[in-house]
Coordinates of C-alpha atoms and ligand atoms in Angstrom, one line a residue:
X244 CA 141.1 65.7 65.9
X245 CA 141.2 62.2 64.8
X246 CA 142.4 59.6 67.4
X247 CA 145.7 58.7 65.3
X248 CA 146.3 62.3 64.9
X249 CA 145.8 62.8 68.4
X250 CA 148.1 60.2 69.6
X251 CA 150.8 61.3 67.2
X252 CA 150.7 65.1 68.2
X253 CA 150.5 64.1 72.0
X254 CA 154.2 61.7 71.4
X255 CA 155.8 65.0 69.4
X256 CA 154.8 67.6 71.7
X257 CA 156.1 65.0 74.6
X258 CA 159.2 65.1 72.5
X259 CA 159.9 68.6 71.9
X260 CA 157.4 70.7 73.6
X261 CA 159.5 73.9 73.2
X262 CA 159.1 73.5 69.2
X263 CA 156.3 76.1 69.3
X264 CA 156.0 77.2 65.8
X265 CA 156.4 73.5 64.8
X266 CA 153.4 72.3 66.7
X267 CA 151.8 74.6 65.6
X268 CA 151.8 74.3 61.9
X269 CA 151.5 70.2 62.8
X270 CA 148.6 71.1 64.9
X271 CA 146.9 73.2 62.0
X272 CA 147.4 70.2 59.4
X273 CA 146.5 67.1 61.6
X274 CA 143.3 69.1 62.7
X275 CA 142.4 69.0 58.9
X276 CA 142.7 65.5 58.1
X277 CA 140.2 63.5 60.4
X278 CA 137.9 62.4 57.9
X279 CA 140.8 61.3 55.5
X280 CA 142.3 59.3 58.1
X281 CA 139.1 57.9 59.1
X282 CA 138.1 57.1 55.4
X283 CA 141.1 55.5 55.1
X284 CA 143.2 53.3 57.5
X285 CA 146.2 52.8 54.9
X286 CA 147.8 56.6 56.3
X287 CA 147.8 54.5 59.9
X288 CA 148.9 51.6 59.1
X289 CA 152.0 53.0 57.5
X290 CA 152.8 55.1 59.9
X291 CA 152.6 58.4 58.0
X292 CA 152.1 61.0 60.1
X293 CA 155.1 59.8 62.5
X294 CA 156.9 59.5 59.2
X295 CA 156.1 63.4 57.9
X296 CA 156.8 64.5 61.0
X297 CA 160.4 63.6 61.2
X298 CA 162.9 65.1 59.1
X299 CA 164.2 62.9 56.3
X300 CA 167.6 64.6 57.6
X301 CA 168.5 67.7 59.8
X302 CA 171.8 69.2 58.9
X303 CA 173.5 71.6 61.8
X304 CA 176.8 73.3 61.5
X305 CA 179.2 75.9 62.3
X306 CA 179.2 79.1 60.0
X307 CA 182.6 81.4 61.1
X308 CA 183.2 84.3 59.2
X309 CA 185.5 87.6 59.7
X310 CA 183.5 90.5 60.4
X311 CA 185.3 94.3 59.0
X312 CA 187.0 94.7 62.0
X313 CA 189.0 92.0 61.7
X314 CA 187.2 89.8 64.2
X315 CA 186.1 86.4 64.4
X316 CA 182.7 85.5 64.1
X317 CA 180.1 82.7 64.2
X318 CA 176.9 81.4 63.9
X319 CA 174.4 78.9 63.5
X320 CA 173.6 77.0 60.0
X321 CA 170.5 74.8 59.1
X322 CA 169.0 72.6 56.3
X323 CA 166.1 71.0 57.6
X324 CA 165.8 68.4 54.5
X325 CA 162.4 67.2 55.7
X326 CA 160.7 65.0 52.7
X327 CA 161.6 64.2 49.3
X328 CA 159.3 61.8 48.2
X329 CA 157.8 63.8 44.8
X330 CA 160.8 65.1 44.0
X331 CA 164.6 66.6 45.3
X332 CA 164.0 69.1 49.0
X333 CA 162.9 72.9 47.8
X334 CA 162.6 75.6 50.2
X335 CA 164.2 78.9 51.1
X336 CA 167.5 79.9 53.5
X337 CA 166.2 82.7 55.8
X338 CA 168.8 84.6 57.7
X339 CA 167.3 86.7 60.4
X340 CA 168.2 86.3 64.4
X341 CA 165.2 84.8 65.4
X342 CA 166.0 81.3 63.0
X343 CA 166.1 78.2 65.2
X344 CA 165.5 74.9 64.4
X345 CA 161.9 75.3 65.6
X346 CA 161.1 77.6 63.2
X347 CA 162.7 76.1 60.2
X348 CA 161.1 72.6 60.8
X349 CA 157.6 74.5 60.6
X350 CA 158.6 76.1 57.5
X351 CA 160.1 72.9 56.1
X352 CA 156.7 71.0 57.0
X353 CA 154.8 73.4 55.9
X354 CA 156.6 73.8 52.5
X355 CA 156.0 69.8 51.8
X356 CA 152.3 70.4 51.4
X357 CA 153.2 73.7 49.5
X358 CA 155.2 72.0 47.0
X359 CA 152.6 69.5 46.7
X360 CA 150.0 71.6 45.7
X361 CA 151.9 73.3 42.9
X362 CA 151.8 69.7 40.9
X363 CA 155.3 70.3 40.1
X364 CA 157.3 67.5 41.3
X365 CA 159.1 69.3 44.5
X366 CA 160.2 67.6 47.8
X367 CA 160.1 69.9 50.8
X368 CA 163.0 71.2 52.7
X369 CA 164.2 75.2 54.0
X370 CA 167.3 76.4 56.1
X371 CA 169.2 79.0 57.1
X372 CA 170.5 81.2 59.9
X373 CA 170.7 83.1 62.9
X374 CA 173.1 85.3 60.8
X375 CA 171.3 89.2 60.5
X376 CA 172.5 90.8 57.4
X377 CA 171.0 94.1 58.6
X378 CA 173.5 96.8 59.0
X379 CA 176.2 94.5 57.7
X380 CA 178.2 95.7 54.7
X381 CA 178.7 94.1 51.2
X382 CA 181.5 91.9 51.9
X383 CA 180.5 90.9 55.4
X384 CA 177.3 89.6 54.3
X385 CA 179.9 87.8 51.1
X386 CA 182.2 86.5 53.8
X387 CA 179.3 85.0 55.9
X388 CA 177.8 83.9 52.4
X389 CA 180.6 82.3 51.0
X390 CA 181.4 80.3 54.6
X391 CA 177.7 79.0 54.7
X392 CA 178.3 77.5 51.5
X393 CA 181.7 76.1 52.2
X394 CA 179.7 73.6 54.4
X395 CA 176.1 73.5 52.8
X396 CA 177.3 72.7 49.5
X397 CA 178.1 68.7 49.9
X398 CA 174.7 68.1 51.2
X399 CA 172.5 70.3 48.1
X400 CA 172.7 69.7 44.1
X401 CA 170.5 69.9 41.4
X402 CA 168.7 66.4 41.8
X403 CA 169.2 66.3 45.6
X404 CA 168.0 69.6 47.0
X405 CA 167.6 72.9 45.6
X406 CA 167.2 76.5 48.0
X407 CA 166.7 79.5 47.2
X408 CA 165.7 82.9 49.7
X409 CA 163.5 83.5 52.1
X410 CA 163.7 86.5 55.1
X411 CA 167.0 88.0 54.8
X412 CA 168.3 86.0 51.7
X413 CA 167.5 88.1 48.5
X414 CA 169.4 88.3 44.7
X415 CA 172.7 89.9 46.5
X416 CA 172.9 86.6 48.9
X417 CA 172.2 84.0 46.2
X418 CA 174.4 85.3 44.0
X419 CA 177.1 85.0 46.9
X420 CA 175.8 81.7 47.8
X421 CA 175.8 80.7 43.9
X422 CA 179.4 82.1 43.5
X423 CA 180.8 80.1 46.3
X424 CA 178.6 76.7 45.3
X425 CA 179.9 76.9 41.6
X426 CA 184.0 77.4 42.6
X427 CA 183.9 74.6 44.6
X428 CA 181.8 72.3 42.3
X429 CA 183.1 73.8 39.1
X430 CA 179.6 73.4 37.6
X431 CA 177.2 75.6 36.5
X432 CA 174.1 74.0 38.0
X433 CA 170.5 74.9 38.7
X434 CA 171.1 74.0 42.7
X435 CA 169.6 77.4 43.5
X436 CA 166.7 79.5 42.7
X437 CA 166.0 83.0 42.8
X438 CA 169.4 83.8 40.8
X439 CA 169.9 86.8 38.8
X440 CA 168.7 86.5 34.9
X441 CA 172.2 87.2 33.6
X442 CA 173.4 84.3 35.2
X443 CA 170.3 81.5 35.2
X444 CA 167.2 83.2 37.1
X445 CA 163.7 83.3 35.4
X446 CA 161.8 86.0 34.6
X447 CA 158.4 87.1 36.8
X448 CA 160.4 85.0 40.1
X449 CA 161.4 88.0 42.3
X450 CA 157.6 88.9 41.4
X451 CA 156.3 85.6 41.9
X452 CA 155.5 85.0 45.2
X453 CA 153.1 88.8 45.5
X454 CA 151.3 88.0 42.0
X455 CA 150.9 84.6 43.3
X456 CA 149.0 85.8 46.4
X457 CA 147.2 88.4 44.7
X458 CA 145.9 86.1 41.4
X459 CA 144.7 83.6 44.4
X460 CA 143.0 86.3 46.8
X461 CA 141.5 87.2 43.3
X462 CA 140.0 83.7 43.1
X463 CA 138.7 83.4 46.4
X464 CA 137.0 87.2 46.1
X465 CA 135.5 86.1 42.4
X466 CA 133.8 83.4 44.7
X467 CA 131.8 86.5 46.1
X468 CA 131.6 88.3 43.1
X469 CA 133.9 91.0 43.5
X470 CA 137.6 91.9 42.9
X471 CA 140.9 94.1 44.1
X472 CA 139.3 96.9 41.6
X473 CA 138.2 99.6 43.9
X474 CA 139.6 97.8 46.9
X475 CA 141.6 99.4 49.9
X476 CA 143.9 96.9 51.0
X477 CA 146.4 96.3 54.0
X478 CA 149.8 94.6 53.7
X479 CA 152.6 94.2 56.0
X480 CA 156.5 93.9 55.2
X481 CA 158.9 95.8 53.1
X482 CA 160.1 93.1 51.4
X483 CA 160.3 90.9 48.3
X484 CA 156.7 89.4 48.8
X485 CA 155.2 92.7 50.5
X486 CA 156.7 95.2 47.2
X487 CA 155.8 92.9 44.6
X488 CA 152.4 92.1 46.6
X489 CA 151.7 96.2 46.0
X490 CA 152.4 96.3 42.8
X491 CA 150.1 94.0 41.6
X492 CA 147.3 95.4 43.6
X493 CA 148.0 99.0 42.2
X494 CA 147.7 97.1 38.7
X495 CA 144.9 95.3 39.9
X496 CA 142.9 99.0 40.9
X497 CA 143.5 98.3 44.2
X498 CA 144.0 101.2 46.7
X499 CA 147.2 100.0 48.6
X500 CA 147.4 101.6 52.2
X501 CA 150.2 100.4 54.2
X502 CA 153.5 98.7 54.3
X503 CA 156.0 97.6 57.5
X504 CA 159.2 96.5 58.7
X505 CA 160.3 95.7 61.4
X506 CA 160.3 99.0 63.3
X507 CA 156.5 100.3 62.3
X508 CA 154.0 100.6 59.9
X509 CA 153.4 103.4 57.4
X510 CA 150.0 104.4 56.6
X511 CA 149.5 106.3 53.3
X512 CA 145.9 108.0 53.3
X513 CA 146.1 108.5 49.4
X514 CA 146.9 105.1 48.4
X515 CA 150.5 104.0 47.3
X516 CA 151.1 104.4 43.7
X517 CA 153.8 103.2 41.3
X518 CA 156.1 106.0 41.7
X519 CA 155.8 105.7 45.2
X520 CA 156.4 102.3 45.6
X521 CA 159.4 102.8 42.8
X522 CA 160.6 105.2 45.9
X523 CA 160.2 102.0 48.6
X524 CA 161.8 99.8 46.3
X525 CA 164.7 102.1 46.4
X526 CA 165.1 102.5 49.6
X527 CA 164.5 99.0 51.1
X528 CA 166.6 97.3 48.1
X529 CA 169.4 99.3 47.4
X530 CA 169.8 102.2 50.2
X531 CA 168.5 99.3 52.5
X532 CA 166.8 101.7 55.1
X533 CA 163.6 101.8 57.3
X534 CA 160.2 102.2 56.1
X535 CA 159.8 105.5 58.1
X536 CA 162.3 107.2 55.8
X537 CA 158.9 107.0 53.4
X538 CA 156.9 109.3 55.7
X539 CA 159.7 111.7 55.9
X540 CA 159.2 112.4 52.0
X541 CA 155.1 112.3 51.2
X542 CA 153.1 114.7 53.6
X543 CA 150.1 112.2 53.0
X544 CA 152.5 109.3 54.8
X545 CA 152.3 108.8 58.8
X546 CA 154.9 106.4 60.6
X547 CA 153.7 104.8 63.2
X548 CA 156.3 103.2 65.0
X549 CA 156.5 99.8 66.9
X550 CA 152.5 99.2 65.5
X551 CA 151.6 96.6 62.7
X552 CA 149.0 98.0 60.3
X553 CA 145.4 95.6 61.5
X554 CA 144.2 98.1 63.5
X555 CA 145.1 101.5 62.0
X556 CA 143.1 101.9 59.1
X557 CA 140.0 100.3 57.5
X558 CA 140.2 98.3 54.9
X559 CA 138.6 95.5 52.4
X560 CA 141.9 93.2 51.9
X561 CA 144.5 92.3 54.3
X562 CA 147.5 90.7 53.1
X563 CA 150.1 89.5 55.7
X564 CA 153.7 89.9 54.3
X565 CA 156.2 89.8 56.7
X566 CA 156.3 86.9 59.1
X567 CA 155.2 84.4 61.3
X568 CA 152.0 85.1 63.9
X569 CA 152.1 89.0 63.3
X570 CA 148.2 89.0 62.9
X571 CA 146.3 87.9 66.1
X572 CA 142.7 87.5 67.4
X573 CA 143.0 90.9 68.6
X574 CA 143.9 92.3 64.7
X575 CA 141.6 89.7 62.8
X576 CA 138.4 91.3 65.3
X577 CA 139.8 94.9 64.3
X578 CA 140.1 94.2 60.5
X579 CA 136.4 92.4 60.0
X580 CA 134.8 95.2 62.3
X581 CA 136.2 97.7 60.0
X582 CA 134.9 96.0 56.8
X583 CA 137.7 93.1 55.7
X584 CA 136.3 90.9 53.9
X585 CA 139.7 88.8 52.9
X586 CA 142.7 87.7 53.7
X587 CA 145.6 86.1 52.1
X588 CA 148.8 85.3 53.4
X589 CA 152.1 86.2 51.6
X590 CA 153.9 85.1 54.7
X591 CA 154.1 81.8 56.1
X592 CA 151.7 81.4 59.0
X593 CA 151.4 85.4 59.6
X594 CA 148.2 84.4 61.4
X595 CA 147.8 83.0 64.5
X596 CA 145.3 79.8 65.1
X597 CA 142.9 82.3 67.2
X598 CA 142.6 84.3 64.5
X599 CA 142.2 81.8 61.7
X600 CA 139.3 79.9 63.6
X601 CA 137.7 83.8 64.0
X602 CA 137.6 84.3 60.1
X603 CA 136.1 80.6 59.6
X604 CA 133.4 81.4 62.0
X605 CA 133.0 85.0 60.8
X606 CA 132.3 84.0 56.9
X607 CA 135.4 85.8 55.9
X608 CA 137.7 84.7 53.0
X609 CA 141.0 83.3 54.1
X610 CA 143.2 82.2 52.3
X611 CA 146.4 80.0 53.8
X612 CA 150.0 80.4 53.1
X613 CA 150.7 76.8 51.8
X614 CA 148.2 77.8 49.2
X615 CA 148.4 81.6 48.5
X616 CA 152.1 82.5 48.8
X617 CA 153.4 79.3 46.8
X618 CA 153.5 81.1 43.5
X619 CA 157.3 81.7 44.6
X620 CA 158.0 77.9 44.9
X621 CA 156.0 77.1 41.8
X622 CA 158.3 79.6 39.8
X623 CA 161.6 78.2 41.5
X624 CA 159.9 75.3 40.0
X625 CA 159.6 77.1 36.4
X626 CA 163.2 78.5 37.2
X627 CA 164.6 74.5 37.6
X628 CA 162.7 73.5 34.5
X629 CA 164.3 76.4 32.1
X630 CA 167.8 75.8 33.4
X631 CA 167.3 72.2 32.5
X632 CA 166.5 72.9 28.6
X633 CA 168.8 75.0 28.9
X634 CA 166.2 78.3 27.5
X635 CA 164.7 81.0 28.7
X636 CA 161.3 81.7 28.6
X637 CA 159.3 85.7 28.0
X638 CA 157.9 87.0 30.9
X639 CA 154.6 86.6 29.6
X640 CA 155.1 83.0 29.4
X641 CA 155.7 82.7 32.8
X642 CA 153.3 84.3 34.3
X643 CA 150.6 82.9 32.6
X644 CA 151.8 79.5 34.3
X645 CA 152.3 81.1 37.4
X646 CA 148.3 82.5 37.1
X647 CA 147.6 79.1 35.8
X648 CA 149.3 77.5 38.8
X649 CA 147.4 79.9 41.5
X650 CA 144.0 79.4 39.9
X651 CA 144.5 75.4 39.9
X652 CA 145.6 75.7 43.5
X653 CA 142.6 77.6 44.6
X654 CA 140.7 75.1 42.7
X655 CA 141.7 72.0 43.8
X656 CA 141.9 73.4 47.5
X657 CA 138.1 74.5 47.3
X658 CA 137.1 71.2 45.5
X659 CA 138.5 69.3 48.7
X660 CA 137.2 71.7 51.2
X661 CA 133.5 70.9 49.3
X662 CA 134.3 67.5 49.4
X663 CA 134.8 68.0 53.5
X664 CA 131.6 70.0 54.0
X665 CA 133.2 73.4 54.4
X666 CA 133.4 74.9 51.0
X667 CA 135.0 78.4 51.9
X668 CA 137.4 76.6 54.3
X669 CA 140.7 77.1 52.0
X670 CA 142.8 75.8 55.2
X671 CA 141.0 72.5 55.0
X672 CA 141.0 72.2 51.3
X673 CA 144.8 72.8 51.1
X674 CA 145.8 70.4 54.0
X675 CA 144.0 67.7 52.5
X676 CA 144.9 68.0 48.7
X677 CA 148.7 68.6 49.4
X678 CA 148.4 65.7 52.5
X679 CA 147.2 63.2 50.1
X680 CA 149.7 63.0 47.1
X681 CA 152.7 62.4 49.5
X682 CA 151.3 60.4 51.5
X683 CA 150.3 58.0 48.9
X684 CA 153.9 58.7 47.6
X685 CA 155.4 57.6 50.9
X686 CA 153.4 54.7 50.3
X687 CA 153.9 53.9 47.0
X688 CA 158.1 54.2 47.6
X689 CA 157.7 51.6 50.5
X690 CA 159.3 51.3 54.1
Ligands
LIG18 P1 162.3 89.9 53.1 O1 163.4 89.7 53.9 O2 162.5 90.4 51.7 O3 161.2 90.9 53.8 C1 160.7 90.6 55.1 C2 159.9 91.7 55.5 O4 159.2 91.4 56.7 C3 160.8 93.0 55.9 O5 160.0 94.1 55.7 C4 161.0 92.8 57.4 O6 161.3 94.0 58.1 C5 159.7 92.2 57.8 N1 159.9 91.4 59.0 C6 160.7 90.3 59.1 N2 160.7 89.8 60.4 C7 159.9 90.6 61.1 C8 159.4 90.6 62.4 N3 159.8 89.6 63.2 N4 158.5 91.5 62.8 C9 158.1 92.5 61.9 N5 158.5 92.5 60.6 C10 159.4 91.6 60.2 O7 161.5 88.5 53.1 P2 160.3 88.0 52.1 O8 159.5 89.1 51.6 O9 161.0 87.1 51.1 O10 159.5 87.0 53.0 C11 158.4 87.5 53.8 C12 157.5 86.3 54.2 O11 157.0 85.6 53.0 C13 158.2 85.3 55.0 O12 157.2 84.7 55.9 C14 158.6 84.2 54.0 O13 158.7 82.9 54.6 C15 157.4 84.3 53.1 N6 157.6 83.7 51.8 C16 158.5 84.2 50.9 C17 158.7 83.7 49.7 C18 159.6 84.3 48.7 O14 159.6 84.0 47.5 N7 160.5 85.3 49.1 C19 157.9 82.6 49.2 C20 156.9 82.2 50.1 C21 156.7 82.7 51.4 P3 162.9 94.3 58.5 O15 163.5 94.6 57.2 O16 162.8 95.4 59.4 O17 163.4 93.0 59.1

């Protein structure tokens, strides 16, 4: 690492050394911009790691709600509002119990560069809370919704900050969130993304983020000459980015073999097809149940509970889905032993460095999550701009940006990796092409 990088990492892991998943991602970009910062002195001389690495603003509160019973309860609420300088903050809420301000400063950095790379003009910013709205009914999760707001909604607005979901938030949450936003404001503004289409959402987002990752693992595999057709292919999570992540393999002529949550892995040796998947859907998104409940209907399903999928089946394609560090050294070894040839994260930071550094040396295609899972930001972005004209536009429309998007992002990230000496090193490419426009930005808006 570069001496300035060095020297900043050292004063903000002497600062806050139990921000683990923040170092980390910090760790992971610094690393990547040596020869940048050596090219050029002006990123030292204006401070501008020490000035990405601090919030813009950190917003903590108090979120009490009344649970069915009748009983008071409370928990923790965040908006990390991290940097706006190419446009308003834009990142998800994730509610899940593991949210602390470690992980949503990570997220928020990470989601700076993210934004950058889209070329749409997005700031970077994500919140959220320890709130769990598993096994919580309807008008709990309202109750809980509607409080969050209460206090969120003075710090967001359209030209200020825009969320949208993440772990735990889907279309039933932002519509409660969106409900409580527009009493109190009496406006019907684009401060949110991921809404409903009756009501201002965009066509192709709650696909956005899984095409996304799939049209740029496509890139990266044309690279080599081959493609998803024909392909056996590994994802984890249930969720938003893991269903939609399916469904464009299965288009694709992919062969998808697994799926997760957070109590095990199901392995399908015949391949999950659209009417299966329709069945997932169903159950994760409306019965909101656990993936086993899928082996209990197909004979060709096992569940194998408390496992992740690396290391229980071959395959050519893994795509991480769920969350943060759920693919390790140990699972990277396991998946290139057994043929892998790619993999793309839908998640943010699924892998861990260990097993990053193992696909670099190992030739294998990998593609980063500031890179392959920001198809979901870019069509947030897409959402924004057709609540502003006040139109909507065809599905079609949108996902030809969206594929236009991913393909410039893979291109742009390989041209900069070429330009490092490291061509297939998309974690390189993407740090320094998202690094530089908001840094000179930073620059550019003075002290
Ligand atoms: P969802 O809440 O829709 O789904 C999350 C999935 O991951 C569920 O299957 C969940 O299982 C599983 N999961 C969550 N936490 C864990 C854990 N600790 N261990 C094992 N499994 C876990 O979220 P999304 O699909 O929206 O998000 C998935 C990932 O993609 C996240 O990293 C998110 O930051 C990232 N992402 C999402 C975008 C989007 O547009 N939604 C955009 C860009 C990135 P269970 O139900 O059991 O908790």
């Amino acid at each position: 690492m570069n001496n300035y990088a060095a020297r900043v990492f050292e004063d903000i892991k002497a600062k806050t050394p139990w921000e683990k998943e923040f170092l980390q991602s910090v760790f992971e970009v610094f690393e990547s911009l040596g020869k940048m910062l050596e090219r050029d002195r002006k990123y030292e001389k204006n401070c501008i790691l020490e000035r990405i690495t601090i919030p813009e603003r950190v917003i903590m509160f108090q979120v009490p709600w009344v649970d069915d019973k009748g009983n008071v309860q409370v928990n923790q609420g965040y908006r990390v509002q991290f940097n706006s300088a190419i446009g308003p903050y834009k990142g998800g809420l994730r509610f899940h119990p593991s949210v602390n301000l470690s992980i949503l400063k990570f997220l928020g950095f990470e989601q700076i560069f993210k934004n950058s790379l889209t070329t749409l003009p997005l700031g970077g910013g994500k919140g959220g809370s320890n709130f769990d709205p598993k096994d919580k009914s309807d008008r709990e999760v309202m109750a809980f919704c509607q409080s969050f707001m209460r206090e969120l909604y003075s710090h967001i607005g359209p030209d200020t900050d825009v969320p949208a979901g993440d772990i735990g938030v889907g279309g039933r949450e932002i519509g409660y969130l969106f409900g409580m936003y527009k009493k109190i404001v009496n406006a019907h503004q684009s401060v949110l993304t991921g809404k409903s289409l009756n009501w201002g959402g965009s066509l192709i987002r709650p696909e956005a983020t899984g095409y996304g990752n799939v049209y740029f693992a496509s890139e990266m595999l044309k690279t080599r000459g081959i493609s998803f057709d024909g392909r056996k292919v590994l994802i984890s999570g249930s969720g938003n980015v893991a269903q939609f992540t399916a469904q464009k393999v299965i288009n694709e002529g992919g062969k998808v073999i697994s799926l997760s949550d957070s109590s095990g892995t199901v392995i399908d040796k015949d391949g999950i097809d659209h009417e299966k998947l329709e069945f997932i859907m169903e159950l994760k998104n409306v019965r909101r149940g656990r993936i086993s409940k899928f082996a209990d209907e197909y004979p060709s399903v096992t569940f194998f509970e408390g496992s992740k999928p690396w290391q229980l089946a071959s395959a050519d394609v893994a795509l991480p889905s769920a969350t943060q560090n759920e693919l390790n050294l140990d699972d990277a070894k396991e998946l290139v032993k057994n043929g892998c040839v790619c993999i793309s994260e839908g998640a943010n930071m699924p892998s861990t460095p260990e097993a990053v550094e193992f696909c670099h040396a190992n030739d294998i295609l990998f593609g980063p999550g500031k890179a392959a899972n920001a198809g979901g930001v870019a069509t947030s972005g897409l959402e924004m701009s057709q609540n502003a004209m006040r139109m909507g536009w065809l599905a079609e429309e949108v996902d030809a940006k969206l594929k236009g998007i991913m393909h410039n992002i893979h291109a742009v990230s390989r041209v900069a990796a070429e330009e490092s000496g490291e061509p297939d090193n998309y974690v390189l490419g993407a740090n320094v092409a998202g690094f530089k426009k908001v840094a000179d930005a930073i620059i550019d808006l003075g002290v």
